[in-house]
Coordinates of C-alpha atoms in Angstrom, one line a residue:
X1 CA 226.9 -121.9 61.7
X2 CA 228.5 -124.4 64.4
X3 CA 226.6 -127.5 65.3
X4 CA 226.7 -125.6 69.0
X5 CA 224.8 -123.3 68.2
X6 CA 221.8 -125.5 68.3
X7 CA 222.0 -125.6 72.0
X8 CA 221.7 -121.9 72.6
X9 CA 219.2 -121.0 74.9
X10 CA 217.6 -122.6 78.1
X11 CA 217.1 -126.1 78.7
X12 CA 214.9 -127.3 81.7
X13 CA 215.9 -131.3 82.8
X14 CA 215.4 -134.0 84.4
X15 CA 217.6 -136.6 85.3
X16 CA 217.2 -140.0 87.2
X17 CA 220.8 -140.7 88.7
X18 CA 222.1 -144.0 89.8
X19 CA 222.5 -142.8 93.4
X20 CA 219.0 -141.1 93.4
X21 CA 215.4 -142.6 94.2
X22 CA 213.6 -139.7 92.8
X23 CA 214.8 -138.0 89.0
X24 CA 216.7 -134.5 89.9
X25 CA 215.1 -131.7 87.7
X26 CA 217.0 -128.3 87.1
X27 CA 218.3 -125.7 84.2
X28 CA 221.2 -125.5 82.0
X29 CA 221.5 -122.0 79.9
X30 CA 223.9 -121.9 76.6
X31 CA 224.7 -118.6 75.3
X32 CA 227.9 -117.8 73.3
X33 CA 230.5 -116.0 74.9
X34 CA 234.3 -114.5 74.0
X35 CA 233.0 -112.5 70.5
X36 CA 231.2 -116.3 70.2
X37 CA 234.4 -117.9 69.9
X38 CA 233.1 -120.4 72.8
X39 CA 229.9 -121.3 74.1
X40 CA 229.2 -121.0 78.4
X41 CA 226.9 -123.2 79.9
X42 CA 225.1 -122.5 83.5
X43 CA 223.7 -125.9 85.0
X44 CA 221.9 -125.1 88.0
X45 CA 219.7 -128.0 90.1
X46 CA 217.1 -128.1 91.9
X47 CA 218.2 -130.7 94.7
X48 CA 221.3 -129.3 96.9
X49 CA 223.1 -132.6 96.4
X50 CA 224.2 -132.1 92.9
X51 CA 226.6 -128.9 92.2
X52 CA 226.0 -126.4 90.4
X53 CA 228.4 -125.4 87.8
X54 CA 229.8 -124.4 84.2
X55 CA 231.7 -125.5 81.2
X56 CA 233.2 -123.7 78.4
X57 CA 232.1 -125.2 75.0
X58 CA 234.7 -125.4 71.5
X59 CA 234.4 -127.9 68.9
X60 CA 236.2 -130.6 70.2
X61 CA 236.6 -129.9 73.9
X62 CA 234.4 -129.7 77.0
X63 CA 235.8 -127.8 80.4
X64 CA 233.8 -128.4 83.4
X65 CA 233.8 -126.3 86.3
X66 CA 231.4 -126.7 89.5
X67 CA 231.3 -125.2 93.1
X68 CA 232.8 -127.6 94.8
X69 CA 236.3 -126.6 92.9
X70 CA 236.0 -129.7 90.6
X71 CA 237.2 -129.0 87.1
X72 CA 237.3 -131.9 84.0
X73 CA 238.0 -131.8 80.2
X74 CA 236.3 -134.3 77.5
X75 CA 236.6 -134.6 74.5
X76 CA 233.9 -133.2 72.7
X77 CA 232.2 -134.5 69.5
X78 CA 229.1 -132.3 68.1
X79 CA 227.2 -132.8 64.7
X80 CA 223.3 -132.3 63.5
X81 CA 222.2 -135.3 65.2
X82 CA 224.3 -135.1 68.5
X83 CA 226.8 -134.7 70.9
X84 CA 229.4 -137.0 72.6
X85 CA 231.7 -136.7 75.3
X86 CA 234.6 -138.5 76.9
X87 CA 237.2 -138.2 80.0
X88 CA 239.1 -141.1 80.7
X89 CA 241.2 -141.5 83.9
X90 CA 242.8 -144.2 85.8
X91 CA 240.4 -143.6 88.8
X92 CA 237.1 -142.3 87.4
X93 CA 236.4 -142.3 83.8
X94 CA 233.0 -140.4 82.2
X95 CA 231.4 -140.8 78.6
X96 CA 227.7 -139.2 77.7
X97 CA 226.3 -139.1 74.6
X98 CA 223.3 -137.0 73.8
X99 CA 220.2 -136.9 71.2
X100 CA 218.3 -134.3 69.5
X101 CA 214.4 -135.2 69.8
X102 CA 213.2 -132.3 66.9
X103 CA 214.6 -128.2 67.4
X104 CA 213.1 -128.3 71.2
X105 CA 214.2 -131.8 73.0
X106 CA 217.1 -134.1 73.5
X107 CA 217.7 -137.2 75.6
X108 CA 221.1 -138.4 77.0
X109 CA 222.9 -141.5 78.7
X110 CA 226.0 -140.8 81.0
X111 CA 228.2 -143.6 82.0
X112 CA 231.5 -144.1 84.1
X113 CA 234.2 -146.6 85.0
X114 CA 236.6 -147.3 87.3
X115 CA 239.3 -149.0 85.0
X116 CA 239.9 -146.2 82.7
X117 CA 237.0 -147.1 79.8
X118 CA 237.5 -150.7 80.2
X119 CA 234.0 -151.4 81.7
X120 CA 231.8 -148.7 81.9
X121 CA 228.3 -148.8 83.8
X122 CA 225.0 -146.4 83.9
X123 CA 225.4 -143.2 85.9
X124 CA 222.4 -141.4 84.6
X125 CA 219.6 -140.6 81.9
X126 CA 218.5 -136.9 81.0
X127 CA 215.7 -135.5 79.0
X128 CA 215.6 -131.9 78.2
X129 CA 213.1 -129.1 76.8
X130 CA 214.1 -126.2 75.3
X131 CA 212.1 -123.4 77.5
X132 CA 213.3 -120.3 75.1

């Protein structure tokens, strides 16, 4: 059994963003896909100023896809407590890292920088609940 497979399922969250006054709740749905080679995620918000989008899940790599036509890769690092993830560029650089709270919840940190991982500063918190 891959550590990803403890994110199957539907996750309702909320998130209080940097650039928001008020948290920014939505869905993110993990099923495995491609004979379960890979695992698909669905984010979808409730506030029309975040995109939605998708990623395809491996081991060690994170492809992000959303509406506006913006796609990014990380570097993906999963395990029983966990996941981390990392994409640095020369303009806009992102790292989140994520905790399991128990089978049902996790909580989350994203960060960026400007200097390619050099100084990075809070973007956003997220708590989830597993809704099945």
């Amino acid at each position: 059994m891959s550590a990803l497979d403890r994110l199957l399922g539907t996750w309702g969250f909320t998130m209080h963003h940097s650039a928001m006054p008020e948290p920014v709740t939505g869905r993110q749905r993990y099923e495995r896909v491609l004979e379960g080679a890979f695992v698909l995620q669905h984010w979808t918000y409730d506030n029309p100023e975040f995109p939605d989008a998708m990623a395809l899940l491996s081991e060690d790599r994170y492809h992000y896809f959303d509406v506006r036509g913006v796609t990014r890769v990380f570097d993906l690092e999963i395990n029983d407590a966990g996941w981390s993830m990392i994409r640095l560029d020369e303009d806009f650089s992102q790292r989140h890292t994520a905790r399991f709270r128990g089978p049902d919840a996790m909580e989350s940190i994203g960060e960026m920088s400007h200097d390619t991982g050099v100084t990075w500063h809070p973007d956003f918190t997220m708590t989830y609940q597993r809704i099945t």
